[in-house]
Short mmCIF file of C-alpha atoms in Angstrom, two decimals:
data_model
loop_
_atom_site.label_atom_id
_atom_site.label_comp_id
_atom_site.label_asym_id
_atom_site.label_seq_id
_atom_site.Cartn_x
_atom_site.Cartn_y
_atom_site.Cartn_z
CA UNK I 849 108.83 3.16 -19.87
CA UNK I 850 107.14 4.97 -16.73
CA UNK I 851 104.49 2.46 -16.41
CA UNK I 852 106.74 0.46 -15.70
CA UNK I 853 107.06 2.29 -12.08
CA UNK I 854 104.42 1.93 -9.07
CA UNK I 855 106.40 5.74 -7.76
CA UNK I 856 104.33 3.95 -3.70
CA UNK I 857 106.81 4.46 -1.55
CA UNK I 858 107.91 1.72 0.44
CA UNK I 859 106.13 0.58 4.88
CA UNK I 860 108.03 3.25 6.56
CA UNK I 861 108.82 -0.26 9.81
CA UNK I 862 109.57 -2.36 7.41
CA UNK I 863 112.71 -0.61 5.44
CA UNK I 864 113.98 0.06 8.85
CA UNK I 865 113.90 -2.96 10.22
CA UNK I 866 115.51 -4.33 6.65
CA UNK I 867 117.79 -1.49 7.04
CA UNK I 868 119.12 -2.88 10.35
CA UNK I 869 119.49 -6.28 8.98
CA UNK I 870 120.58 -6.17 6.13
CA UNK I 871 123.53 -3.66 7.57
CA UNK I 872 123.76 -6.82 10.33
CA UNK I 873 124.76 -8.65 7.59
CA UNK I 874 127.16 -6.44 5.63
CA UNK I 875 128.92 -6.03 9.00
CA UNK I 876 127.53 -3.04 9.59
CA UNK I 877 126.70 -3.19 13.65
CA UNK I 878 127.34 -1.16 14.93
CA UNK I 879 125.24 1.66 12.72
CA UNK I 880 122.54 -0.69 12.92
CA UNK I 881 122.44 -0.56 16.90
CA UNK I 882 122.38 3.18 16.22
CA UNK I 883 119.16 2.87 14.41
CA UNK I 884 117.50 1.46 17.32
CA UNK I 885 114.38 2.78 17.97
CA UNK I 886 114.59 4.46 14.74
CA UNK I 887 111.92 5.69 12.45
CA UNK I 888 112.45 6.80 8.90
CA UNK I 889 110.56 9.08 6.59
CA UNK I 890 110.55 9.19 2.72
CA UNK I 891 110.53 12.43 0.79
CA UNK I 892 110.06 12.25 -3.12
CA UNK I 893 110.88 15.71 -5.00
CA UNK I 894 109.12 16.16 -9.46
CA UNK I 895 112.94 16.23 -9.73
CA UNK I 896 114.37 13.05 -12.20
CA UNK I 897 116.83 10.90 -11.38
CA UNK I 898 120.41 10.53 -13.60
CA UNK I 899 119.77 7.04 -12.76
CA UNK I 900 117.66 5.47 -14.58
CA UNK I 901 114.60 7.00 -16.88
CA UNK I 902 111.00 8.56 -15.38
CA UNK I 903 113.20 7.14 -11.47
CA UNK I 904 112.47 10.11 -9.27
CA UNK I 905 115.19 11.83 -6.40
CA UNK I 906 113.80 10.91 -2.99
CA UNK I 907 115.47 11.49 -0.01
CA UNK I 908 115.58 9.30 3.43
CA UNK I 909 114.97 11.39 7.08
CA UNK I 910 116.11 9.30 9.64
CA UNK I 911 115.00 10.38 13.29
CA UNK I 912 117.11 9.00 15.52
CA UNK I 913 116.84 9.36 19.90
CA UNK I 914 119.13 12.46 20.61
CA UNK I 915 121.73 11.11 22.76
CA UNK I 916 122.44 9.09 19.15
CA UNK I 917 123.18 12.74 17.05
CA UNK I 918 126.01 13.22 16.98
CA UNK I 919 127.50 9.58 16.37
CA UNK I 920 125.70 9.63 12.58
CA UNK I 921 129.08 11.25 11.27
CA UNK I 922 129.33 12.28 7.11
CA UNK I 923 130.47 8.81 7.32
CA UNK I 924 128.28 6.87 8.53
CA UNK I 925 125.30 8.69 6.82
CA UNK I 926 126.96 7.81 3.12
CA UNK I 927 127.26 4.07 4.12
CA UNK I 928 123.18 4.61 5.51
CA UNK I 929 122.20 5.91 2.24
CA UNK I 930 123.94 2.89 -0.82
CA UNK I 931 121.62 0.73 1.83
CA UNK I 932 119.12 2.17 1.91
CA UNK I 933 119.24 2.71 -2.12
CA UNK I 934 120.02 -0.90 -1.81
CA UNK I 935 117.42 -2.17 -0.25
CA UNK I 936 114.74 0.13 -2.25
CA UNK I 937 112.04 -2.22 -4.31
CA UNK I 938 113.19 -0.77 -7.35
CA UNK I 939 109.53 -0.60 -9.26
CA UNK I 940 109.17 1.99 -7.03
CA UNK I 941 110.86 4.33 -8.77
CA UNK I 942 112.68 6.09 -6.87
CA UNK I 943 116.71 6.24 -6.73
CA UNK I 944 117.36 7.60 -2.55
CA UNK I 945 120.13 10.20 -3.46
CA UNK I 946 119.68 12.79 0.36
CA UNK I 947 119.63 11.31 3.46
CA UNK I 948 118.62 13.78 6.31
CA UNK I 949 119.13 13.09 10.49
CA UNK I 950 116.34 14.74 12.81
CA UNK I 951 116.55 14.03 16.20
CA UNK I 952 113.44 11.92 17.69
CA UNK I 953 111.66 15.36 20.36
CA UNK I 954 110.92 14.07 23.65
CA UNK I 955 109.04 14.60 27.00
CA UNK I 956 111.33 15.56 29.87
CA UNK I 957 112.06 13.30 32.44
CA UNK I 958 109.42 13.40 35.51
CA UNK I 959 109.87 12.11 38.62
CA UNK I 960 108.48 8.45 40.12
CA UNK I 961 105.25 10.14 40.44
CA UNK I 962 105.34 10.88 36.97
CA UNK I 963 102.89 7.44 35.54
CA UNK I 964 100.33 8.60 37.76
CA UNK I 965 99.66 12.31 36.71
CA UNK I 966 97.36 12.89 33.71
CA UNK I 967 99.13 15.22 31.75
CA UNK I 968 95.96 17.33 30.68
CA UNK I 969 93.73 17.83 33.74
CA UNK I 970 96.70 18.67 35.97
CA UNK I 971 95.35 19.37 39.63
CA UNK I 972 95.34 23.04 40.65
CA UNK I 973 97.93 22.20 43.06
CA UNK I 974 100.75 19.76 40.62
CA UNK I 975 104.31 21.12 41.23
CA UNK I 976 104.91 19.78 37.84
CA UNK I 977 104.75 22.27 34.97
CA UNK I 978 101.66 19.90 32.97
CA UNK I 979 102.43 23.13 29.97
CA UNK I 980 106.14 21.93 29.36
CA UNK I 981 104.82 18.30 29.73
CA UNK I 982 102.80 19.12 26.77
CA UNK I 983 104.29 21.52 25.37
CA UNK I 984 108.66 20.59 25.21
CA UNK I 985 109.76 23.28 23.29
CA UNK I 986 106.97 25.73 23.92
CA UNK I 987 103.75 26.22 21.82
CA UNK I 988 103.71 28.02 18.38
CA UNK I 989 101.48 30.78 17.70
CA UNK I 990 100.99 32.45 14.12
CA UNK I 991 99.69 32.60 10.55
CA UNK I 992 103.25 31.92 9.81
CA UNK I 993 104.61 28.19 9.87
CA UNK I 994 106.85 28.48 12.61
CA UNK I 995 111.08 27.85 12.24
CA UNK I 996 112.26 24.68 13.92
CA UNK I 997 116.27 25.36 14.77
CA UNK I 998 119.22 23.14 16.55
CA UNK I 999 122.12 24.02 17.52
CA UNK I 1000 125.59 22.66 19.66
CA UNK I 1001 124.92 23.68 23.70
CA UNK I 1002 127.01 22.34 25.82
CA UNK I 1003 128.14 19.14 24.27
CA UNK I 1004 125.46 17.89 22.88
CA UNK I 1005 122.42 19.95 20.66
CA UNK I 1006 119.47 22.83 22.04
CA UNK I 1007 115.91 22.58 20.41
CA UNK I 1008 114.12 25.21 19.78
CA UNK I 1009 111.86 27.03 18.11
CA UNK I 1010 112.58 30.46 16.05
CA UNK I 1011 110.55 33.76 17.50
CA UNK I 1012 109.37 35.96 14.69
CA UNK I 1013 107.90 39.15 14.61
CA UNK I 1014 104.86 37.50 13.26
CA UNK I 1015 105.44 34.14 15.61
CA UNK I 1016 104.75 33.90 19.03
CA UNK I 1017 106.16 31.18 21.36
CA UNK I 1018 104.79 30.65 24.74
CA UNK I 1019 106.50 28.51 26.87
CA UNK I 1020 105.83 28.36 30.85
CA UNK I 1021 103.82 29.92 33.23
CA UNK I 1022 100.22 28.58 31.63
CA UNK I 1023 97.71 27.53 34.14
CA UNK I 1024 95.83 27.51 35.68
CA UNK I 1025 94.95 30.34 33.30
CA UNK I 1026 95.81 32.10 30.93
CA UNK I 1027 94.83 35.55 30.51
CA UNK I 1028 95.64 38.01 27.62
CA UNK I 1029 97.80 40.35 30.75
CA UNK I 1030 100.07 36.98 30.94
CA UNK I 1031 100.35 36.83 27.40
CA UNK I 1032 101.76 40.45 26.67
CA UNK I 1033 104.22 39.00 30.43
CA UNK I 1034 105.22 35.51 28.18
CA UNK I 1035 105.60 37.65 25.11
CA UNK I 1036 107.28 41.03 26.99
CA UNK I 1037 110.87 40.23 25.95
CA UNK I 1038 110.55 38.31 22.69
CA UNK I 1039 110.64 40.35 19.16
CA UNK I 1040 106.71 40.25 18.68
CA UNK I 1041 106.47 41.39 23.11
CA UNK I 1042 107.68 45.12 21.21
CA UNK I 1043 104.23 45.06 19.13
CA UNK I 1044 100.96 46.40 20.98
CA UNK I 1045 99.01 42.88 21.95
CA UNK I 1046 95.62 44.08 20.96
CA UNK I 1047 96.65 44.84 17.18
CA UNK I 1048 98.88 41.66 16.98
CA UNK I 1049 96.29 39.34 17.73
CA UNK I 1050 93.45 40.65 15.93
CA UNK I 1051 96.21 40.64 12.93
CA UNK I 1052 96.87 36.88 13.34
CA UNK I 1053 93.22 35.74 12.42
CA UNK I 1054 93.82 34.15 9.10
CA UNK I 1055 89.83 34.41 7.41
CA UNK I 1056 87.46 37.59 7.60
CA UNK I 1057 84.95 35.57 9.84
CA UNK I 1058 87.69 34.17 12.43
CA UNK I 1059 87.98 38.53 13.09
CA UNK I 1060 84.54 38.83 13.40
CA UNK I 1061 84.65 36.26 16.26
CA UNK I 1062 87.00 37.41 18.11
CA UNK I 1063 86.89 40.79 17.83
CA UNK I 1064 83.25 40.21 19.54
CA UNK I 1065 85.17 37.49 22.25
CA UNK I 1066 87.12 40.41 22.94
CA UNK I 1067 84.66 43.39 23.43
CA UNK I 1068 82.23 41.06 25.23
CA UNK I 1069 83.65 39.98 27.90
CA UNK I 1070 86.80 42.37 28.19
CA UNK I 1071 89.58 40.21 27.03
CA UNK I 1072 92.42 42.30 27.10
CA UNK I 1073 92.20 43.89 30.99
CA UNK I 1074 89.75 41.04 32.37
CA UNK I 1075 90.57 38.17 34.22
CA UNK I 1076 89.10 35.37 31.59
CA UNK I 1077 90.50 32.76 29.67
CA UNK I 1078 92.97 35.16 26.34
CA UNK I 1079 92.06 32.82 22.72
CA UNK I 1080 95.29 32.48 20.81
CA UNK I 1081 94.55 32.78 17.18
CA UNK I 1082 96.57 30.34 14.83
CA UNK I 1083 98.12 28.33 17.74
CA UNK I 1084 100.63 25.80 16.07
CA UNK I 1085 99.57 22.50 18.43
CA UNK I 1086 101.91 19.82 15.84
CA UNK I 1087 104.58 20.77 13.73
CA UNK I 1088 105.60 19.10 10.51
CA UNK I 1089 108.59 20.48 8.63
CA UNK I 1090 106.94 19.59 4.48
CA UNK I 1091 103.98 21.05 3.79
CA UNK I 1092 100.92 18.70 3.10
CA UNK I 1093 100.66 18.30 -0.10
CA UNK I 1094 104.72 16.74 0.23
CA UNK I 1095 103.21 14.90 2.90
CA UNK I 1096 100.25 13.23 1.09
CA UNK I 1097 102.34 12.94 -1.98
CA UNK I 1098 104.23 11.29 -0.70
CA UNK I 1099 101.16 8.43 1.95
CA UNK I 1100 103.14 9.91 4.97
CA UNK I 1101 101.41 9.12 8.12
CA UNK I 1102 101.00 13.09 9.46
CA UNK I 1103 99.11 14.33 6.55
CA UNK I 1104 96.21 13.59 8.00
CA UNK I 1105 96.97 16.30 10.95
CA UNK I 1106 95.81 19.50 12.37
CA UNK I 1107 98.78 21.74 13.10
CA UNK I 1108 97.09 24.86 13.59
CA UNK I 1109 94.40 25.25 15.22
CA UNK I 1110 92.27 28.62 15.28
CA UNK I 1111 91.75 29.42 18.53
CA UNK I 1112 92.70 27.67 21.75
CA UNK I 1113 91.97 28.74 25.53
CA UNK I 1114 94.29 27.32 29.10
CA UNK I 1115 91.34 27.42 31.39
CA UNK I 1116 91.40 25.61 35.08
CA UNK I 1117 94.34 23.44 34.29
CA UNK I 1118 92.22 22.56 31.26
CA UNK I 1119 93.37 23.56 27.04
CA UNK I 1120 89.98 24.24 24.62
CA UNK I 1121 90.45 24.29 20.92
CA UNK I 1122 87.96 26.60 18.59
CA UNK I 1123 87.73 25.94 15.49
CA UNK I 1124 85.90 27.82 13.18
CA UNK I 1125 84.95 26.19 9.04
CA UNK I 1126 84.19 27.28 6.82
CA UNK I 1127 81.60 25.39 4.45
CA UNK I 1128 84.64 23.80 2.42
CA UNK I 1129 84.90 21.75 5.61
CA UNK I 1130 81.79 19.52 4.71
CA UNK I 1131 80.71 20.64 1.03
CA UNK I 1132 82.33 19.89 -2.06
CA UNK I 1133 82.01 22.42 -4.44
CA UNK I 1134 80.53 21.05 -7.81
CA UNK I 1135 80.91 24.70 -10.42
CA UNK I 1136 78.55 27.26 -8.56
CA UNK I 1137 77.42 25.04 -6.25
CA UNK I 1138 78.05 23.03 -3.72
CA UNK I 1139 77.91 19.77 -2.17
CA UNK I 1140 77.72 17.69 1.19
CA UNK I 1141 79.72 15.30 1.57
CA UNK I 1142 80.67 12.74 3.54
CA UNK I 1143 83.85 12.16 3.29
CA UNK I 1144 84.84 16.17 4.29
CA UNK I 1145 82.31 15.34 7.44
CA UNK I 1146 83.83 12.03 8.14
CA UNK I 1147 87.92 14.29 8.08
CA UNK I 1148 85.77 16.65 11.32
CA UNK I 1149 85.21 14.27 13.13
CA UNK I 1150 88.16 12.72 12.68
CA UNK I 1151 89.79 15.54 13.94
CA UNK I 1152 87.65 15.74 16.49
CA UNK I 1153 88.72 12.51 18.56
CA UNK I 1154 91.74 12.91 17.62
CA UNK I 1155 91.64 16.55 19.21
CA UNK I 1156 90.04 14.97 22.23
CA UNK I 1157 92.21 12.01 22.76
CA UNK I 1158 95.53 13.71 22.88
CA UNK I 1159 93.06 16.11 25.62
CA UNK I 1160 91.78 18.65 24.68
CA UNK I 1161 88.09 20.24 24.53
CA UNK I 1162 86.80 20.73 21.33
CA UNK I 1163 84.28 23.93 20.27
CA UNK I 1164 83.29 23.92 16.85
CA UNK I 1165 81.75 27.29 15.36
CA UNK I 1166 80.53 27.29 11.05
CA UNK I 1167 80.79 30.22 9.45
CA UNK I 1168 77.07 29.88 8.36
CA UNK I 1169 76.19 30.86 12.41
CA UNK I 1170 78.76 33.62 12.87
CA UNK I 1171 76.97 35.63 9.80
CA UNK I 1172 73.89 35.89 12.52
CA UNK I 1173 73.82 38.96 14.63
CA UNK I 1174 71.73 36.98 17.01
CA UNK I 1175 73.69 33.60 16.86
CA UNK I 1176 77.16 35.54 17.40
CA UNK I 1177 75.82 36.38 21.34
CA UNK I 1178 73.79 32.24 21.45
CA UNK I 1179 77.77 31.26 19.99
CA UNK I 1180 79.61 33.69 22.83
CA UNK I 1181 77.29 32.41 25.79
CA UNK I 1182 78.03 28.93 24.82
CA UNK I 1183 81.76 29.79 25.39
CA UNK I 1184 82.10 30.91 28.25
CA UNK I 1185 79.98 28.39 29.49
CA UNK I 1186 81.92 25.27 27.22
CA UNK I 1187 85.48 27.22 29.69
CA UNK I 1188 83.97 27.35 32.52
CA UNK I 1189 84.65 31.67 33.21
#
């Protein structure tokens, strides 16, 4: 019966700790050691398992140190899968059927000065590239979710975001100030660089009000030619392979993370996140009416706190404000003062 199962995923830290201990008990010490400093995530599907009535198929993904990645042979992965399924509490209603091994993404190593450097507000004379520390693989931007690729490279693997005709990647030469001219130079040799930058950026704005805000800013301050901050639309400041509904279904710890920001700017060695909220960001719809909702509002506050914690300066705007022509001019003046140009 379906009520025999809780359908709750186990605690990830407890699971991998138990897995390593059980591998040692089974005299698989080497495999246990390969999972040192690893983490795991669970992904259930809508497909029922062939092993038990009303149990679902589940995939477990292990994020492991890059230098161990090639040691996870097919044979070792099969052993990990078998043992993982053995320790999965049967009352949860999941049968582990697949396993994935992914690298832990790490920042590039720096010299002994690294501990003394604020990654988010690098001094103008600093010789260390703060942007590559903040975005080791570059920062994708575009409405569509970027694709991540891992390819063989000099006996190891190279991990990178794939550039497409609708997703650009900013990799370098950003600080201290990032202008439209620098953005064009950054994209010149890419697939997206063959198109007119103006049309690219305007079309990347996802909503009507985002386009209004973007075009008002660009025209008022002549963003296309002047030395002012370029607004980069749909910036993927974080990334996860699974869509939000799947993360939510699996009770992932990443479900509340903000992956894509409406606009970002880089100026005076600082980074700015500009968010444009419609009414659904702070209210819930009840038939034809919207009611203010504390949970929704709290989610926005949580997003702001997390962004501040990661070194972003946050500027939040509402669609209601963008409907008022006189308020838009005031907003843009506030934004200019906020960024400092």
